[in-house]
Amino acid sequence: MDNAATLKNSNAVVGSDGFGARIGAMPARSKLTLALGIAALIGVVLAMTLWSSQGDYKVLYANLSDKDGGAIIAQLSQMNVPYKHADGGAAILVPASKVHDVRLKLASAGLPKGSVVGFELMDGARFGQTQFQERLTFQRGLEGELTRSITAMAAVQNARVHLALPNQNGFFREQQKPSASVLLSLHPGRTLDRAQIAGIIHLVASSVPEMNPKAVSVLDQTGALLSSPPEGNAGAGLDAQQLQYVGQIEAGYGKRIVELLEPVVGRENLRATVTADIDFSQSEATSEEFKPNQGADASIAIRNQQTVELSGSNGAAPSGIPGAASNQPPQPATAPLTGAAQPLHTAQNGGGASNTRRDAATTYEVDKTVRVTRNATGTVKRLNAAVVVNHRAVTDAKGKTTQVPLTTDELDKLTALVRESIGFNKERGDSVKVINAPFKIDPVQRNEVAWWKQPEVLDMLRAGAVPAGLGLVALLVFFGLIRPAVRIALAPPAPGSKLDTVVADAELLPAPVRLEPPRLSDQLIGARALAKENPAAVASIVRGWVSGETPST
């Protein structure tokens, strides 16, 4: 009874140890493999956690100069902010959650400084610099400020301003005037109209004292002159605004033709082009016409009428006997207030001669016509339209499609439609030509990109490469290191292990009584001889005994 209780207690101790005891009973190599696998799996989990915590990267600054880029990277390293490069180093990326904070911190540090400097150059003035250096620093600062103002426009990508500021000296009789040149780099697909160009010229001319707007030249990145040409070459050609207007006129007429004929001939079955001759000349004429009033019924307008009448008489000569009576002037004739009028009697003995003068002047209005004529700019002088129509497709009963040319009547109808659409005017020399010709359609070779070469797929693969790689490493660690060790620990004990346990527990029992070994029998001697002669047969018999199978005879 005591031996049975002791054996039962020992089995309970072994069962209570469980998985830990089995791991402790594992070989040293298996223990090392299990420890390495667990450490590697923990490292993979930490790497995935750190990678996922970084999140997406967004652009912090783009299109930086090398100097500003190096200064920003040095500042990010001091701030312990992770960063990446994109577009060949033209852009700096930081985690999306830190973009705004990093920009504010860099702005407080004065970064990025930019390749264009303004009046901040005056802040670092050195002691003892010459007047020429001061004037050159001021010119550089003014150029930088103008460049910043011009690049603030939406259509301008970059700009350079060159100022020619002559040295003003009071001893010179004729002072040189300043001038400026502006080089603009526009965004793709953007243009500047005439008002914007005039605004840039006015901005530069107003920023420099005594600068004439005519002394400012504006060019684009192709070298085309955007500002007005000099007065001597004003009629050399059309400016950008006029060329744009001509293009709009021609495109409008072409669109009319296409929209009108497409429902008739079908889509992609015609090509139309219109050439417009636009008159941009400006002229003004003034004429005056004078016409007298003609005809009996014509109304006469008197402008001025003047009548002058002069009358006078000579005094009577003295006559009669000298004396008091003859010296008296003649009395005026009197007539009674009532009654018949009495004839007046003139003096018989003497009287004076009278003279009368009468002038009349009449001035009449004459018709006057003043006519001022100003011709409009941008008038159409002539239109030339050319239209090519494809052959008509005809499908027979068998489903075969053939190209058939249009008839003369159909071409005449299309020509009439084109003339009406553009407002054909024969007097100004317009011409319309519609022809029918088969279109040559070249087969389009589509360069189909494999799905695994498409940009979207590549971006997705780049984004998932890190987590997929870490997951693969985790699987290899688990199935290659951890799982074999765990299977060894969880494997059921072998039959011999129970015997060893019983033997180990039996050591605690009292020592058994030593018995004498039995005498060798003939069968035992025969079995030994058989094992020496045929060991394979003996091994097969023993294997059958262990597995519980009945050996074959």
Short mmCIF file of N, CA, C and O in Angstrom, two decimals, residues 124-213:
data_model
loop_
_atom_site.label_atom_id
_atom_site.label_comp_id
_atom_site.label_asym_id
_atom_site.label_seq_id
_atom_site.Cartn_x
_atom_site.Cartn_y
_atom_site.Cartn_z
N GLY A 124 21.63 93.47 -43.31
CA GLY A 124 23.00 93.02 -43.04
C GLY A 124 24.05 93.96 -43.59
O GLY A 124 25.10 93.48 -44.06
N ALA A 125 23.78 95.25 -43.59
CA ALA A 125 24.74 96.21 -44.12
C ALA A 125 26.01 96.22 -43.26
O ALA A 125 25.94 96.27 -42.04
N ARG A 126 27.16 96.15 -43.91
CA ARG A 126 28.43 96.12 -43.22
C ARG A 126 28.94 97.54 -43.00
O ARG A 126 28.67 98.45 -43.78
N PHE A 127 29.69 97.67 -41.97
CA PHE A 127 30.29 98.97 -41.67
C PHE A 127 31.46 99.22 -42.61
O PHE A 127 32.33 98.36 -42.81
N GLY A 128 31.46 100.39 -43.21
CA GLY A 128 32.56 100.76 -44.08
C GLY A 128 32.35 100.42 -45.54
O GLY A 128 33.30 100.54 -46.33
N GLN A 129 31.15 99.99 -45.95
CA GLN A 129 30.93 99.68 -47.36
C GLN A 129 30.83 100.97 -48.17
O GLN A 129 30.40 102.01 -47.67
N THR A 130 31.20 100.90 -49.41
CA THR A 130 31.26 102.07 -50.27
C THR A 130 29.87 102.46 -50.76
O THR A 130 28.90 101.69 -50.61
N GLN A 131 29.79 103.60 -51.39
CA GLN A 131 28.52 104.07 -51.94
C GLN A 131 28.05 103.17 -53.08
O GLN A 131 26.85 102.93 -53.24
N PHE A 132 29.00 102.68 -53.86
CA PHE A 132 28.63 101.77 -54.95
C PHE A 132 28.02 100.48 -54.40
O PHE A 132 27.02 99.97 -54.94
N GLN A 133 28.58 99.94 -53.33
CA GLN A 133 28.02 98.73 -52.72
C GLN A 133 26.63 98.98 -52.15
O GLN A 133 25.74 98.14 -52.27
N GLU A 134 26.43 100.15 -51.55
CA GLU A 134 25.11 100.47 -51.03
C GLU A 134 24.09 100.57 -52.17
O GLU A 134 22.96 100.05 -52.06
N ARG A 135 24.48 101.23 -53.26
CA ARG A 135 23.56 101.37 -54.39
C ARG A 135 23.27 100.02 -55.03
O ARG A 135 22.14 99.73 -55.43
N LEU A 136 24.29 99.15 -55.13
CA LEU A 136 24.08 97.83 -55.70
C LEU A 136 23.19 96.98 -54.80
O LEU A 136 22.33 96.23 -55.29
N THR A 137 23.36 97.07 -53.49
CA THR A 137 22.50 96.32 -52.57
C THR A 137 21.05 96.78 -52.66
O THR A 137 20.11 95.97 -52.64
N PHE A 138 20.86 98.09 -52.77
CA PHE A 138 19.51 98.62 -52.93
C PHE A 138 18.87 98.14 -54.23
O PHE A 138 17.68 97.79 -54.26
N GLN A 139 19.66 98.10 -55.29
CA GLN A 139 19.12 97.63 -56.58
C GLN A 139 18.73 96.16 -56.49
O GLN A 139 17.68 95.75 -56.98
N ARG A 140 19.56 95.33 -55.87
CA ARG A 140 19.23 93.92 -55.72
C ARG A 140 17.98 93.72 -54.87
O ARG A 140 17.12 92.89 -55.18
N GLY A 141 17.85 94.50 -53.81
CA GLY A 141 16.65 94.40 -52.98
C GLY A 141 15.40 94.81 -53.74
O GLY A 141 14.35 94.18 -53.62
N LEU A 142 15.50 95.88 -54.53
CA LEU A 142 14.34 96.33 -55.31
C LEU A 142 13.96 95.30 -56.36
O LEU A 142 12.77 95.04 -56.59
N GLU A 143 14.95 94.69 -57.01
CA GLU A 143 14.65 93.65 -57.98
C GLU A 143 13.97 92.45 -57.31
O GLU A 143 13.03 91.87 -57.87
N GLY A 144 14.44 92.07 -56.13
CA GLY A 144 13.81 90.96 -55.42
C GLY A 144 12.38 91.26 -55.02
O GLY A 144 11.50 90.39 -55.14
N GLU A 145 12.11 92.46 -54.55
CA GLU A 145 10.74 92.82 -54.16
C GLU A 145 9.82 92.82 -55.38
O GLU A 145 8.67 92.36 -55.31
N LEU A 146 10.29 93.33 -56.51
CA LEU A 146 9.46 93.31 -57.72
C LEU A 146 9.22 91.88 -58.19
O LEU A 146 8.12 91.54 -58.66
N THR A 147 10.23 91.02 -58.07
CA THR A 147 10.06 89.63 -58.46
C THR A 147 9.01 88.95 -57.59
O THR A 147 8.16 88.19 -58.09
N ARG A 148 9.03 89.20 -56.30
CA ARG A 148 8.03 88.61 -55.41
C ARG A 148 6.62 89.10 -55.76
O ARG A 148 5.66 88.33 -55.74
N SER A 149 6.50 90.37 -56.08
CA SER A 149 5.18 90.91 -56.42
C SER A 149 4.66 90.32 -57.71
O SER A 149 3.47 90.01 -57.83
N ILE A 150 5.53 90.13 -58.70
CA ILE A 150 5.08 89.60 -59.99
C ILE A 150 4.74 88.12 -59.88
O ILE A 150 3.76 87.65 -60.46
N THR A 151 5.54 87.35 -59.14
CA THR A 151 5.25 85.92 -59.00
C THR A 151 4.02 85.65 -58.16
O THR A 151 3.55 84.52 -58.11
N ALA A 152 3.48 86.66 -57.51
CA ALA A 152 2.23 86.47 -56.77
C ALA A 152 1.03 86.31 -57.70
O ALA A 152 -0.05 85.89 -57.25
N MET A 153 1.19 86.63 -58.98
CA MET A 153 0.11 86.45 -59.95
C MET A 153 -0.10 84.96 -60.21
O MET A 153 0.84 84.16 -60.18
N ALA A 154 -1.36 84.59 -60.47
CA ALA A 154 -1.70 83.17 -60.61
C ALA A 154 -1.07 82.54 -61.83
O ALA A 154 -0.69 81.37 -61.80
N ALA A 155 -0.94 83.27 -62.93
CA ALA A 155 -0.42 82.69 -64.17
C ALA A 155 1.09 82.67 -64.23
O ALA A 155 1.65 81.99 -65.10
N VAL A 156 1.77 83.35 -63.34
CA VAL A 156 3.24 83.47 -63.39
C VAL A 156 3.84 82.42 -62.47
O VAL A 156 3.52 82.36 -61.28
N GLN A 157 4.69 81.57 -63.02
CA GLN A 157 5.39 80.57 -62.23
C GLN A 157 6.69 81.10 -61.65
O GLN A 157 7.03 80.83 -60.50
N ASN A 158 7.41 81.86 -62.44
CA ASN A 158 8.68 82.42 -61.97
C ASN A 158 8.93 83.69 -62.78
O ASN A 158 8.39 83.87 -63.87
N ALA A 159 9.73 84.57 -62.21
CA ALA A 159 10.02 85.85 -62.87
C ALA A 159 11.42 86.31 -62.47
O ALA A 159 11.94 85.96 -61.40
N ARG A 160 12.01 87.10 -63.37
CA ARG A 160 13.28 87.76 -63.11
C ARG A 160 13.17 89.20 -63.58
O ARG A 160 12.64 89.48 -64.67
N VAL A 161 13.66 90.10 -62.75
CA VAL A 161 13.58 91.53 -63.04
C VAL A 161 14.99 92.08 -63.08
O VAL A 161 15.79 91.85 -62.15
N HIS A 162 15.31 92.80 -64.16
CA HIS A 162 16.61 93.45 -64.32
C HIS A 162 16.37 94.95 -64.42
O HIS A 162 15.64 95.41 -65.30
N LEU A 163 16.99 95.69 -63.52
CA LEU A 163 16.86 97.14 -63.49
C LEU A 163 18.16 97.78 -63.93
O LEU A 163 19.25 97.36 -63.50
N ALA A 164 18.05 98.78 -64.77
CA ALA A 164 19.21 99.58 -65.19
C ALA A 164 19.03 100.97 -64.61
O ALA A 164 18.28 101.79 -65.14
N LEU A 165 19.70 101.20 -63.48
CA LEU A 165 19.56 102.47 -62.76
C LEU A 165 20.84 103.27 -62.97
O LEU A 165 21.89 102.97 -62.36
N PRO A 166 20.83 104.25 -63.82
CA PRO A 166 22.05 105.05 -64.06
C PRO A 166 22.38 105.91 -62.84
O PRO A 166 21.52 106.26 -62.03
N ASN A 167 23.64 106.23 -62.73
CA ASN A 167 24.11 107.06 -61.64
C ASN A 167 23.73 108.51 -61.92
O ASN A 167 24.17 109.12 -62.90
N GLN A 168 22.90 109.08 -61.07
CA GLN A 168 22.45 110.45 -61.25
C GLN A 168 23.52 111.41 -60.72
O GLN A 168 23.99 111.27 -59.58
N ASN A 169 23.88 112.40 -61.54
CA ASN A 169 24.91 113.36 -61.17
C ASN A 169 24.44 114.73 -61.61
O ASN A 169 24.00 114.93 -62.76
N GLY A 170 24.51 115.68 -60.71
CA GLY A 170 24.05 117.02 -61.02
C GLY A 170 24.92 117.77 -62.01
O GLY A 170 24.51 118.81 -62.53
N PHE A 171 26.12 117.25 -62.30
CA PHE A 171 27.01 117.92 -63.24
C PHE A 171 26.70 117.55 -64.68
O PHE A 171 27.25 118.14 -65.60
N PHE A 172 25.86 116.52 -64.88
CA PHE A 172 25.51 116.12 -66.24
C PHE A 172 24.37 116.99 -66.75
O PHE A 172 23.40 117.25 -66.02
N ARG A 173 24.50 117.43 -67.98
CA ARG A 173 23.45 118.27 -68.55
C ARG A 173 22.23 117.42 -68.88
O ARG A 173 21.09 117.83 -68.66
N GLU A 174 22.44 116.24 -69.44
CA GLU A 174 21.35 115.34 -69.78
C GLU A 174 21.46 114.10 -68.91
O GLU A 174 22.45 113.36 -68.98
N GLN A 175 20.46 113.89 -68.09
CA GLN A 175 20.45 112.75 -67.18
C GLN A 175 19.87 111.54 -67.91
O GLN A 175 18.86 111.63 -68.63
N GLN A 176 20.50 110.37 -67.73
CA GLN A 176 19.98 109.15 -68.31
C GLN A 176 18.78 108.65 -67.51
O GLN A 176 18.75 108.75 -66.28
N LYS A 177 17.79 108.11 -68.20
CA LYS A 177 16.59 107.62 -67.56
C LYS A 177 16.72 106.13 -67.26
O LYS A 177 17.35 105.38 -68.04
N PRO A 178 16.14 105.66 -66.18
CA PRO A 178 16.23 104.22 -65.86
C PRO A 178 15.35 103.39 -66.79
O PRO A 178 14.38 103.88 -67.38
N SER A 179 15.67 102.12 -66.90
CA SER A 179 14.91 101.17 -67.71
C SER A 179 14.88 99.84 -66.98
O SER A 179 15.63 99.61 -66.02
N ALA A 180 14.00 98.96 -67.47
CA ALA A 180 13.83 97.66 -66.80
C ALA A 180 13.45 96.61 -67.84
O ALA A 180 12.86 96.92 -68.89
N SER A 181 13.80 95.36 -67.51
CA SER A 181 13.44 94.20 -68.33
C SER A 181 12.90 93.13 -67.40
O SER A 181 13.49 92.87 -66.34
N VAL A 182 11.79 92.51 -67.80
CA VAL A 182 11.12 91.50 -66.98
C VAL A 182 11.00 90.23 -67.82
O VAL A 182 10.47 90.27 -68.95
N LEU A 183 11.48 89.11 -67.29
CA LEU A 183 11.38 87.81 -67.94
C LEU A 183 10.41 86.95 -67.13
O LEU A 183 10.63 86.71 -65.94
N LEU A 184 9.35 86.49 -67.77
CA LEU A 184 8.29 85.74 -67.10
C LEU A 184 8.32 84.28 -67.54
O LEU A 184 8.53 83.98 -68.72
N SER A 185 8.13 83.39 -66.58
CA SER A 185 7.93 81.96 -66.85
C SER A 185 6.51 81.62 -66.42
O SER A 185 6.21 81.63 -65.22
N LEU A 186 5.65 81.35 -67.38
CA LEU A 186 4.24 81.12 -67.10
C LEU A 186 3.99 79.64 -66.85
O LEU A 186 4.74 78.77 -67.30
N HIS A 187 2.92 79.36 -66.11
CA HIS A 187 2.50 77.99 -65.90
C HIS A 187 2.03 77.39 -67.22
O HIS A 187 1.54 78.11 -68.10
N PRO A 188 2.18 76.08 -67.40
CA PRO A 188 1.73 75.46 -68.66
C PRO A 188 0.24 75.71 -68.88
O PRO A 188 -0.59 75.51 -67.99
N GLY A 189 -0.08 76.16 -70.08
CA GLY A 189 -1.47 76.41 -70.43
C GLY A 189 -2.01 77.76 -70.00
O GLY A 189 -3.19 78.05 -70.24
N ARG A 190 -1.18 78.60 -69.40
CA ARG A 190 -1.63 79.92 -68.94
C ARG A 190 -1.10 81.00 -69.89
O ARG A 190 -0.03 80.86 -70.48
N THR A 191 -1.87 82.07 -70.03
CA THR A 191 -1.47 83.22 -70.82
C THR A 191 -1.81 84.49 -70.06
O THR A 191 -2.61 84.47 -69.11
N LEU A 192 -1.22 85.58 -70.48
CA LEU A 192 -1.49 86.90 -69.91
C LEU A 192 -2.16 87.77 -70.96
O LEU A 192 -1.70 87.83 -72.11
N ASP A 193 -3.25 88.41 -70.57
CA ASP A 193 -3.91 89.31 -71.50
C ASP A 193 -3.23 90.68 -71.46
O ASP A 193 -2.28 90.92 -70.72
N ARG A 194 -3.73 91.57 -72.30
CA ARG A 194 -3.10 92.89 -72.44
C ARG A 194 -3.20 93.69 -71.15
O ARG A 194 -2.26 94.43 -70.79
N ALA A 195 -4.31 93.56 -70.43
CA ALA A 195 -4.47 94.31 -69.18
C ALA A 195 -3.47 93.85 -68.13
O ALA A 195 -2.90 94.67 -67.39
N GLN A 196 -3.22 92.54 -68.04
CA GLN A 196 -2.26 92.05 -67.06
C GLN A 196 -0.83 92.48 -67.40
O GLN A 196 -0.05 92.83 -66.51
N ILE A 197 -0.49 92.46 -68.67
CA ILE A 197 0.85 92.91 -69.07
C ILE A 197 1.01 94.40 -68.77
O ILE A 197 2.06 94.84 -68.27
N ALA A 198 -0.03 95.17 -69.06
CA ALA A 198 0.04 96.60 -68.73
C ALA A 198 0.16 96.81 -67.23
O ALA A 198 0.84 97.74 -66.77
N GLY A 199 -0.49 95.96 -66.44
CA GLY A 199 -0.36 96.07 -64.99
C GLY A 199 1.06 95.80 -64.52
O GLY A 199 1.57 96.48 -63.61
N ILE A 200 1.73 94.79 -65.10
CA ILE A 200 3.12 94.51 -64.73
C ILE A 200 4.02 95.68 -65.10
O ILE A 200 4.90 96.10 -64.33
N ILE A 201 3.81 96.24 -66.28
CA ILE A 201 4.61 97.39 -66.71
C ILE A 201 4.38 98.57 -65.77
O ILE A 201 5.34 99.26 -65.36
N HIS A 202 3.15 98.83 -65.40
CA HIS A 202 2.86 99.94 -64.51
C HIS A 202 3.44 99.69 -63.12
O HIS A 202 3.91 100.63 -62.46
N LEU A 203 3.43 98.45 -62.66
CA LEU A 203 4.01 98.12 -61.36
C LEU A 203 5.50 98.42 -61.33
O LEU A 203 6.01 99.04 -60.39
N VAL A 204 6.22 98.00 -62.36
CA VAL A 204 7.67 98.22 -62.40
C VAL A 204 7.98 99.70 -62.56
O VAL A 204 8.86 100.25 -61.88
N ALA A 205 7.24 100.38 -63.46
CA ALA A 205 7.53 101.80 -63.70
C ALA A 205 7.20 102.65 -62.48
O ALA A 205 7.88 103.66 -62.22
N SER A 206 6.19 102.28 -61.72
CA SER A 206 5.82 103.05 -60.53
C SER A 206 6.76 102.81 -59.37
O SER A 206 6.81 103.60 -58.43
N SER A 207 7.50 101.70 -59.39
CA SER A 207 8.40 101.38 -58.28
C SER A 207 9.75 102.04 -58.42
O SER A 207 10.50 102.10 -57.43
N VAL A 208 10.10 102.53 -59.60
CA VAL A 208 11.40 103.16 -59.83
C VAL A 208 11.16 104.63 -60.17
O VAL A 208 10.36 104.94 -61.06
N PRO A 209 11.80 105.54 -59.48
CA PRO A 209 11.58 106.97 -59.77
C PRO A 209 12.02 107.33 -61.18
O PRO A 209 13.03 106.83 -61.70
N GLU A 210 11.22 108.20 -61.82
CA GLU A 210 11.51 108.76 -63.14
C GLU A 210 11.65 107.70 -64.22
O GLU A 210 12.39 107.87 -65.19
N MET A 211 10.96 106.58 -64.07
CA MET A 211 10.99 105.56 -65.10
C MET A 211 9.74 105.68 -65.98
O MET A 211 8.62 105.74 -65.47
N ASN A 212 9.95 105.71 -67.27
CA ASN A 212 8.86 105.80 -68.23
C ASN A 212 8.33 104.39 -68.49
O ASN A 212 9.11 103.45 -68.69
N PRO A 213 7.01 104.19 -68.50
CA PRO A 213 6.49 102.84 -68.80
C PRO A 213 6.95 102.31 -70.14
O PRO A 213 7.02 101.08 -70.32
#
